[in-house]
């Protein structure tokens, strides 16, 4: 009986710790097609935004909006600002990134928002789930 309770407690603790470290995201919309399609499920690891790399697909929480957006990191602090991104300088400012959807014609991203503060990034995708 004690062993069963201890095992149950260990499993629950592991589940709680995993939920704090990982996030499962379901793709909605077409902003990341053809890479990701509506209904795709992704496992993402929660991180501090400062740890993102160019090319990564990240989960971000837009200012004033509910839910999450999936976008690709197109440029990080110190990189040249990509063409079509509203910015005040020639390089991406410190503690910001440029985020783009893979579907250039149907994506709300840094072409509208400009450079995005890294503290809006919640997680980086790890892999697709079946």
PDB file of N, CA, C and O in Angstrom, residues 31-87:
ATOM      1  N   UNK A  31      -0.702  30.517 -41.115  1.00  0.00           N
ATOM      2  CA  UNK A  31       0.456  31.408 -41.165  1.00  0.00           C
ATOM      3  C   UNK A  31       1.790  30.678 -41.237  1.00  0.00           C
ATOM      4  O   UNK A  31       2.782  31.256 -41.666  1.00  0.00           O
ATOM      5  N   UNK A  32       1.847  29.411 -40.858  1.00  0.00           N
ATOM      6  CA  UNK A  32       3.109  28.668 -40.889  1.00  0.00           C
ATOM      7  C   UNK A  32       3.138  27.594 -41.980  1.00  0.00           C
ATOM      8  O   UNK A  32       4.035  26.768 -42.009  1.00  0.00           O
ATOM      9  N   UNK A  33       2.147  27.601 -42.908  1.00  0.00           N
ATOM     10  CA  UNK A  33       2.188  26.646 -44.011  1.00  0.00           C
ATOM     11  C   UNK A  33       3.287  27.072 -44.979  1.00  0.00           C
ATOM     12  O   UNK A  33       3.564  28.268 -45.095  1.00  0.00           O
ATOM     13  N   UNK A  34       3.950  26.163 -45.625  1.00  0.00           N
ATOM     14  CA  UNK A  34       3.705  24.737 -45.697  1.00  0.00           C
ATOM     15  C   UNK A  34       4.384  23.925 -44.578  1.00  0.00           C
ATOM     16  O   UNK A  34       4.177  22.717 -44.489  1.00  0.00           O
ATOM     17  N   UNK A  35       5.189  24.572 -43.732  1.00  0.00           N
ATOM     18  CA  UNK A  35       5.910  23.844 -42.681  1.00  0.00           C
ATOM     19  C   UNK A  35       4.961  23.182 -41.696  1.00  0.00           C
ATOM     20  O   UNK A  35       5.116  22.009 -41.358  1.00  0.00           O
ATOM     21  N   UNK A  36       3.992  23.937 -41.217  1.00  0.00           N
ATOM     22  CA  UNK A  36       3.003  23.431 -40.255  1.00  0.00           C
ATOM     23  C   UNK A  36       1.616  23.651 -40.831  1.00  0.00           C
ATOM     24  O   UNK A  36       1.352  24.679 -41.456  1.00  0.00           O
ATOM     25  N   UNK A  37       0.743  22.701 -40.576  1.00  0.00           N
ATOM     26  CA  UNK A  37      -0.624  22.785 -41.091  1.00  0.00           C
ATOM     27  C   UNK A  37      -1.620  22.815 -39.937  1.00  0.00           C
ATOM     28  O   UNK A  37      -1.324  22.311 -38.851  1.00  0.00           O
ATOM     29  N   UNK A  38      -2.801  23.388 -40.153  1.00  0.00           N
ATOM     30  CA  UNK A  38      -3.819  23.384 -39.099  1.00  0.00           C
ATOM     31  C   UNK A  38      -4.064  21.970 -38.586  1.00  0.00           C
ATOM     32  O   UNK A  38      -4.157  21.021 -39.366  1.00  0.00           O
ATOM     33  N   UNK A  39      -4.105  21.838 -37.274  1.00  0.00           N
ATOM     34  CA  UNK A  39      -4.315  20.545 -36.651  1.00  0.00           C
ATOM     35  C   UNK A  39      -3.033  19.857 -36.214  1.00  0.00           C
ATOM     36  O   UNK A  39      -3.062  18.944 -35.391  1.00  0.00           O
ATOM     37  N   UNK A  40      -1.882  20.265 -36.767  1.00  0.00           N
ATOM     38  CA  UNK A  40      -0.609  19.699 -36.300  1.00  0.00           C
ATOM     39  C   UNK A  40      -0.446  20.004 -34.815  1.00  0.00           C
ATOM     40  O   UNK A  40      -0.802  21.086 -34.357  1.00  0.00           O
ATOM     41  N   UNK A  41       0.100  19.028 -34.101  1.00  0.00           N
ATOM     42  CA  UNK A  41       0.374  19.225 -32.663  1.00  0.00           C
ATOM     43  C   UNK A  41       1.874  19.211 -32.452  1.00  0.00           C
ATOM     44  O   UNK A  41       2.576  18.376 -33.016  1.00  0.00           O
ATOM     45  N   UNK A  42       2.353  20.154 -31.637  1.00  0.00           N
ATOM     46  CA  UNK A  42       3.777  20.303 -31.405  1.00  0.00           C
ATOM     47  C   UNK A  42       4.081  20.274 -29.916  1.00  0.00           C
ATOM     48  O   UNK A  42       3.302  20.791 -29.100  1.00  0.00           O
ATOM     49  N   UNK A  43       5.231  19.709 -29.588  1.00  0.00           N
ATOM     50  CA  UNK A  43       5.736  19.765 -28.229  1.00  0.00           C
ATOM     51  C   UNK A  43       6.730  20.918 -28.181  1.00  0.00           C
ATOM     52  O   UNK A  43       7.625  21.006 -29.033  1.00  0.00           O
ATOM     53  N   UNK A  44       6.559  21.805 -27.230  1.00  0.00           N
ATOM     54  CA  UNK A  44       7.445  22.954 -27.090  1.00  0.00           C
ATOM     55  C   UNK A  44       8.001  22.995 -25.670  1.00  0.00           C
ATOM     56  O   UNK A  44       7.299  22.683 -24.717  1.00  0.00           O
ATOM     57  N   UNK A  45       9.282  23.378 -25.575  1.00  0.00           N
ATOM     58  CA  UNK A  45       9.946  23.480 -24.277  1.00  0.00           C
ATOM     59  C   UNK A  45       9.917  24.936 -23.846  1.00  0.00           C
ATOM     60  O   UNK A  45      10.321  25.829 -24.573  1.00  0.00           O
ATOM     61  N   UNK A  46       9.407  25.169 -22.652  1.00  0.00           N
ATOM     62  CA  UNK A  46       9.359  26.530 -22.113  1.00  0.00           C
ATOM     63  C   UNK A  46      10.789  27.033 -21.902  1.00  0.00           C
ATOM     64  O   UNK A  46      11.634  26.311 -21.407  1.00  0.00           O
ATOM     65  N   UNK A  47      11.032  28.277 -22.308  1.00  0.00           N
ATOM     66  CA  UNK A  47      12.357  28.878 -22.180  1.00  0.00           C
ATOM     67  C   UNK A  47      12.221  30.352 -21.852  1.00  0.00           C
ATOM     68  O   UNK A  47      11.147  30.925 -21.984  1.00  0.00           O
ATOM     69  N   UNK A  48      13.338  30.949 -21.483  1.00  0.00           N
ATOM     70  CA  UNK A  48      13.356  32.403 -21.423  1.00  0.00           C
ATOM     71  C   UNK A  48      13.611  32.864 -22.851  1.00  0.00           C
ATOM     72  O   UNK A  48      14.338  32.215 -23.601  1.00  0.00           O
ATOM     73  N   UNK A  49      13.020  33.947 -23.246  1.00  0.00           N
ATOM     74  CA  UNK A  49      13.142  34.422 -24.615  1.00  0.00           C
ATOM     75  C   UNK A  49      14.564  34.694 -25.054  1.00  0.00           C
ATOM     76  O   UNK A  49      14.884  34.627 -26.231  1.00  0.00           O
ATOM     77  N   UNK A  50      15.456  34.994 -24.114  1.00  0.00           N
ATOM     78  CA  UNK A  50      16.827  35.316 -24.469  1.00  0.00           C
ATOM     79  C   UNK A  50      17.557  34.125 -25.078  1.00  0.00           C
ATOM     80  O   UNK A  50      18.601  34.284 -25.691  1.00  0.00           O
ATOM     81  N   UNK A  51      17.011  32.926 -24.935  1.00  0.00           N
ATOM     82  CA  UNK A  51      17.688  31.717 -25.401  1.00  0.00           C
ATOM     83  C   UNK A  51      17.300  31.312 -26.821  1.00  0.00           C
ATOM     84  O   UNK A  51      17.674  30.243 -27.258  1.00  0.00           O
ATOM     85  N   UNK A  52      16.581  32.130 -27.557  1.00  0.00           N
ATOM     86  CA  UNK A  52      16.129  31.729 -28.893  1.00  0.00           C
ATOM     87  C   UNK A  52      17.225  31.926 -29.927  1.00  0.00           C
ATOM     88  O   UNK A  52      18.077  32.798 -29.784  1.00  0.00           O
ATOM     89  N   UNK A  53      17.165  31.089 -30.969  1.00  0.00           N
ATOM     90  CA  UNK A  53      18.134  31.163 -32.058  1.00  0.00           C
ATOM     91  C   UNK A  53      17.422  31.427 -33.369  1.00  0.00           C
ATOM     92  O   UNK A  53      16.260  31.040 -33.551  1.00  0.00           O
ATOM     93  N   UNK A  54      18.116  32.049 -34.276  1.00  0.00           N
ATOM     94  CA  UNK A  54      17.586  32.313 -35.605  1.00  0.00           C
ATOM     95  C   UNK A  54      17.177  30.998 -36.259  1.00  0.00           C
ATOM     96  O   UNK A  54      17.892  30.007 -36.191  1.00  0.00           O
ATOM     97  N   UNK A  55      15.995  30.967 -36.871  1.00  0.00           N
ATOM     98  CA  UNK A  55      15.490  29.770 -37.539  1.00  0.00           C
ATOM     99  C   UNK A  55      14.570  28.918 -36.685  1.00  0.00           C
ATOM    100  O   UNK A  55      13.841  28.088 -37.210  1.00  0.00           O
ATOM    101  N   UNK A  56      14.593  29.111 -35.376  1.00  0.00           N
ATOM    102  CA  UNK A  56      13.739  28.323 -34.479  1.00  0.00           C
ATOM    103  C   UNK A  56      12.278  28.721 -34.662  1.00  0.00           C
ATOM    104  O   UNK A  56      11.964  29.880 -34.950  1.00  0.00           O
ATOM    105  N   UNK A  57      11.394  27.762 -34.479  1.00  0.00           N
ATOM    106  CA  UNK A  57       9.963  28.052 -34.449  1.00  0.00           C
ATOM    107  C   UNK A  57       9.600  28.197 -32.979  1.00  0.00           C
ATOM    108  O   UNK A  57       9.844  27.295 -32.180  1.00  0.00           O
ATOM    109  N   UNK A  58       9.052  29.358 -32.637  1.00  0.00           N
ATOM    110  CA  UNK A  58       8.773  29.663 -31.239  1.00  0.00           C
ATOM    111  C   UNK A  58       7.282  29.864 -30.997  1.00  0.00           C
ATOM    112  O   UNK A  58       6.515  30.129 -31.918  1.00  0.00           O
ATOM    113  N   UNK A  59       6.910  29.724 -29.746  1.00  0.00           N
ATOM    114  CA  UNK A  59       5.558  30.000 -29.287  1.00  0.00           C
ATOM    115  C   UNK A  59       5.637  31.345 -28.580  1.00  0.00           C
ATOM    116  O   UNK A  59       6.444  31.531 -27.673  1.00  0.00           O
ATOM    117  N   UNK A  60       4.836  32.290 -29.034  1.00  0.00           N
ATOM    118  CA  UNK A  60       4.856  33.612 -28.400  1.00  0.00           C
ATOM    119  C   UNK A  60       3.460  34.046 -28.027  1.00  0.00           C
ATOM    120  O   UNK A  60       2.487  33.628 -28.622  1.00  0.00           O
ATOM    121  N   UNK A  61       3.397  34.861 -26.992  1.00  0.00           N
ATOM    122  CA  UNK A  61       2.128  35.422 -26.547  1.00  0.00           C
ATOM    123  C   UNK A  61       2.121  36.895 -26.957  1.00  0.00           C
ATOM    124  O   UNK A  61       2.887  37.686 -26.431  1.00  0.00           O
ATOM    125  N   UNK A  62       1.275  37.237 -27.932  1.00  0.00           N
ATOM    126  CA  UNK A  62       1.236  38.627 -28.384  1.00  0.00           C
ATOM    127  C   UNK A  62       0.649  39.553 -27.327  1.00  0.00           C
ATOM    128  O   UNK A  62      -0.182  39.143 -26.526  1.00  0.00           O
ATOM    129  N   UNK A  63       1.125  40.770 -27.323  1.00  0.00           N
ATOM    130  CA  UNK A  63       0.659  41.769 -26.367  1.00  0.00           C
ATOM    131  C   UNK A  63      -0.826  42.051 -26.574  1.00  0.00           C
ATOM    132  O   UNK A  63      -1.263  42.319 -27.686  1.00  0.00           O
ATOM    133  N   UNK A  64      -1.588  41.945 -25.512  1.00  0.00           N
ATOM    134  CA  UNK A  64      -3.000  42.274 -25.571  1.00  0.00           C
ATOM    135  C   UNK A  64      -3.877  41.217 -26.216  1.00  0.00           C
ATOM    136  O   UNK A  64      -5.051  41.448 -26.450  1.00  0.00           O
ATOM    137  N   UNK A  65      -3.329  40.057 -26.546  1.00  0.00           N
ATOM    138  CA  UNK A  65      -4.107  38.993 -27.175  1.00  0.00           C
ATOM    139  C   UNK A  65      -4.117  37.761 -26.293  1.00  0.00           C
ATOM    140  O   UNK A  65      -3.204  37.532 -25.521  1.00  0.00           O
ATOM    141  N   UNK A  66      -5.150  36.959 -26.438  1.00  0.00           N
ATOM    142  CA  UNK A  66      -5.218  35.676 -25.738  1.00  0.00           C
ATOM    143  C   UNK A  66      -4.627  34.610 -26.636  1.00  0.00           C
ATOM    144  O   UNK A  66      -4.604  34.744 -27.845  1.00  0.00           O
ATOM    145  N   UNK A  67      -4.183  33.543 -26.047  1.00  0.00           N
ATOM    146  CA  UNK A  67      -3.650  32.432 -26.824  1.00  0.00           C
ATOM    147  C   UNK A  67      -2.197  32.638 -27.201  1.00  0.00           C
ATOM    148  O   UNK A  67      -1.511  33.506 -26.673  1.00  0.00           O
ATOM    149  N   UNK A  68      -1.736  31.803 -28.121  1.00  0.00           N
ATOM    150  CA  UNK A  68      -0.352  31.813 -28.555  1.00  0.00           C
ATOM    151  C   UNK A  68      -0.269  31.947 -30.064  1.00  0.00           C
ATOM    152  O   UNK A  68      -1.197  31.588 -30.771  1.00  0.00           O
ATOM    153  N   UNK A  69       0.870  32.426 -30.545  1.00  0.00           N
ATOM    154  CA  UNK A  69       1.173  32.433 -31.972  1.00  0.00           C
ATOM    155  C   UNK A  69       2.431  31.596 -32.172  1.00  0.00           C
ATOM    156  O   UNK A  69       3.339  31.629 -31.332  1.00  0.00           O
ATOM    157  N   UNK A  70       2.489  30.877 -33.282  1.00  0.00           N
ATOM    158  CA  UNK A  70       3.696  30.158 -33.689  1.00  0.00           C
ATOM    159  C   UNK A  70       4.343  30.949 -34.812  1.00  0.00           C
ATOM    160  O   UNK A  70       3.690  31.263 -35.816  1.00  0.00           O
ATOM    161  N   UNK A  71       5.616  31.270 -34.644  1.00  0.00           N
ATOM    162  CA  UNK A  71       6.347  32.029 -35.663  1.00  0.00           C
ATOM    163  C   UNK A  71       7.790  31.562 -35.699  1.00  0.00           C
ATOM    164  O   UNK A  71       8.315  31.022 -34.736  1.00  0.00           O
ATOM    165  N   UNK A  72       8.446  31.830 -36.822  1.00  0.00           N
ATOM    166  CA  UNK A  72       9.863  31.501 -36.980  1.00  0.00           C
ATOM    167  C   UNK A  72      10.695  32.737 -36.640  1.00  0.00           C
ATOM    168  O   UNK A  72      10.350  33.854 -37.020  1.00  0.00           O
ATOM    169  N   UNK A  73      11.806  32.525 -35.947  1.00  0.00           N
ATOM    170  CA  UNK A  73      12.726  33.619 -35.627  1.00  0.00           C
ATOM    171  C   UNK A  73      13.536  33.921 -36.890  1.00  0.00           C
ATOM    172  O   UNK A  73      14.327  33.096 -37.345  1.00  0.00           O
ATOM    173  N   UNK A  74      13.308  35.095 -37.468  1.00  0.00           N
ATOM    174  CA  UNK A  74      13.989  35.494 -38.700  1.00  0.00           C
ATOM    175  C   UNK A  74      15.280  36.250 -38.413  1.00  0.00           C
ATOM    176  O   UNK A  74      16.207  36.221 -39.223  1.00  0.00           O
ATOM    177  N   UNK A  75      15.350  36.935 -37.283  1.00  0.00           N
ATOM    178  CA  UNK A  75      16.553  37.694 -36.921  1.00  0.00           C
ATOM    179  C   UNK A  75      16.571  37.895 -35.412  1.00  0.00           C
ATOM    180  O   UNK A  75      15.513  38.006 -34.787  1.00  0.00           O
ATOM    181  N   UNK A  76      17.769  37.915 -34.851  1.00  0.00           N
ATOM    182  CA  UNK A  76      17.948  38.132 -33.413  1.00  0.00           C
ATOM    183  C   UNK A  76      18.690  39.451 -33.200  1.00  0.00           C
ATOM    184  O   UNK A  76      19.174  40.068 -34.160  1.00  0.00           O
ATOM    185  N   UNK A  77      18.782  39.861 -31.960  1.00  0.00           N
ATOM    186  CA  UNK A  77      19.444  41.127 -31.620  1.00  0.00           C
ATOM    187  C   UNK A  77      20.829  41.203 -32.270  1.00  0.00           C
ATOM    188  O   UNK A  77      21.602  40.248 -32.224  1.00  0.00           O
ATOM    189  N   UNK A  78      21.088  42.342 -32.915  1.00  0.00           N
ATOM    190  CA  UNK A  78      22.374  42.559 -33.576  1.00  0.00           C
ATOM    191  C   UNK A  78      22.388  42.204 -35.050  1.00  0.00           C
ATOM    192  O   UNK A  78      23.259  42.656 -35.784  1.00  0.00           O
ATOM    193  N   UNK A  79      21.412  41.384 -35.499  1.00  0.00           N
ATOM    194  CA  UNK A  79      21.309  41.054 -36.924  1.00  0.00           C
ATOM    195  C   UNK A  79      20.782  42.264 -37.694  1.00  0.00           C
ATOM    196  O   UNK A  79      20.071  43.107 -37.123  1.00  0.00           O
ATOM    197  N   UNK A  80      21.076  42.335 -39.003  1.00  0.00           N
ATOM    198  CA  UNK A  80      20.439  43.381 -39.808  1.00  0.00           C
ATOM    199  C   UNK A  80      18.915  43.188 -39.805  1.00  0.00           C
ATOM    200  O   UNK A  80      18.439  42.055 -39.818  1.00  0.00           O
ATOM    201  N   UNK A  81      18.175  44.276 -39.766  1.00  0.00           N
ATOM    202  CA  UNK A  81      16.711  44.199 -39.814  1.00  0.00           C
ATOM    203  C   UNK A  81      16.311  43.744 -41.215  1.00  0.00           C
ATOM    204  O   UNK A  81      16.712  44.357 -42.207  1.00  0.00           O
ATOM    205  N   UNK A  82      15.549  42.642 -41.331  1.00  0.00           N
ATOM    206  CA  UNK A  82      15.127  42.176 -42.658  1.00  0.00           C
ATOM    207  C   UNK A  82      14.259  43.212 -43.371  1.00  0.00           C
ATOM    208  O   UNK A  82      13.560  44.013 -42.737  1.00  0.00           O
ATOM    209  N   UNK A  83      14.289  43.165 -44.671  1.00  0.00           N
ATOM    210  CA  UNK A  83      13.493  44.080 -45.486  1.00  0.00           C
ATOM    211  C   UNK A  83      12.010  43.910 -45.169  1.00  0.00           C
ATOM    212  O   UNK A  83      11.529  42.800 -44.969  1.00  0.00           O
ATOM    213  N   UNK A  84      11.295  45.029 -45.109  1.00  0.00           N
ATOM    214  CA  UNK A  84       9.853  44.997 -44.874  1.00  0.00           C
ATOM    215  C   UNK A  84       9.463  45.029 -43.408  1.00  0.00           C
ATOM    216  O   UNK A  84       8.274  45.014 -43.082  1.00  0.00           O
ATOM    217  N   UNK A  85      10.437  45.095 -42.501  1.00  0.00           N
ATOM    218  CA  UNK A  85      10.149  45.135 -41.060  1.00  0.00           C
ATOM    219  C   UNK A  85      10.286  46.567 -40.580  1.00  0.00           C
ATOM    220  O   UNK A  85      11.352  47.186 -40.734  1.00  0.00           O
ATOM    221  N   UNK A  86       9.232  47.142 -39.985  1.00  0.00           N
ATOM    222  CA  UNK A  86       9.349  48.506 -39.474  1.00  0.00           C
ATOM    223  C   UNK A  86      10.293  48.542 -38.267  1.00  0.00           C
ATOM    224  O   UNK A  86      10.090  47.834 -37.295  1.00  0.00           O
ATOM    225  N   UNK A  87      11.351  49.319 -38.376  1.00  0.00           N
ATOM    226  CA  UNK A  87      12.321  49.442 -37.283  1.00  0.00           C
ATOM    227  C   UNK A  87      12.984  50.811 -37.373  1.00  0.00           C
ATOM    228  O   UNK A  87      13.041  51.418 -38.445  1.00  0.00           O
TER     229      UNK A  87
END
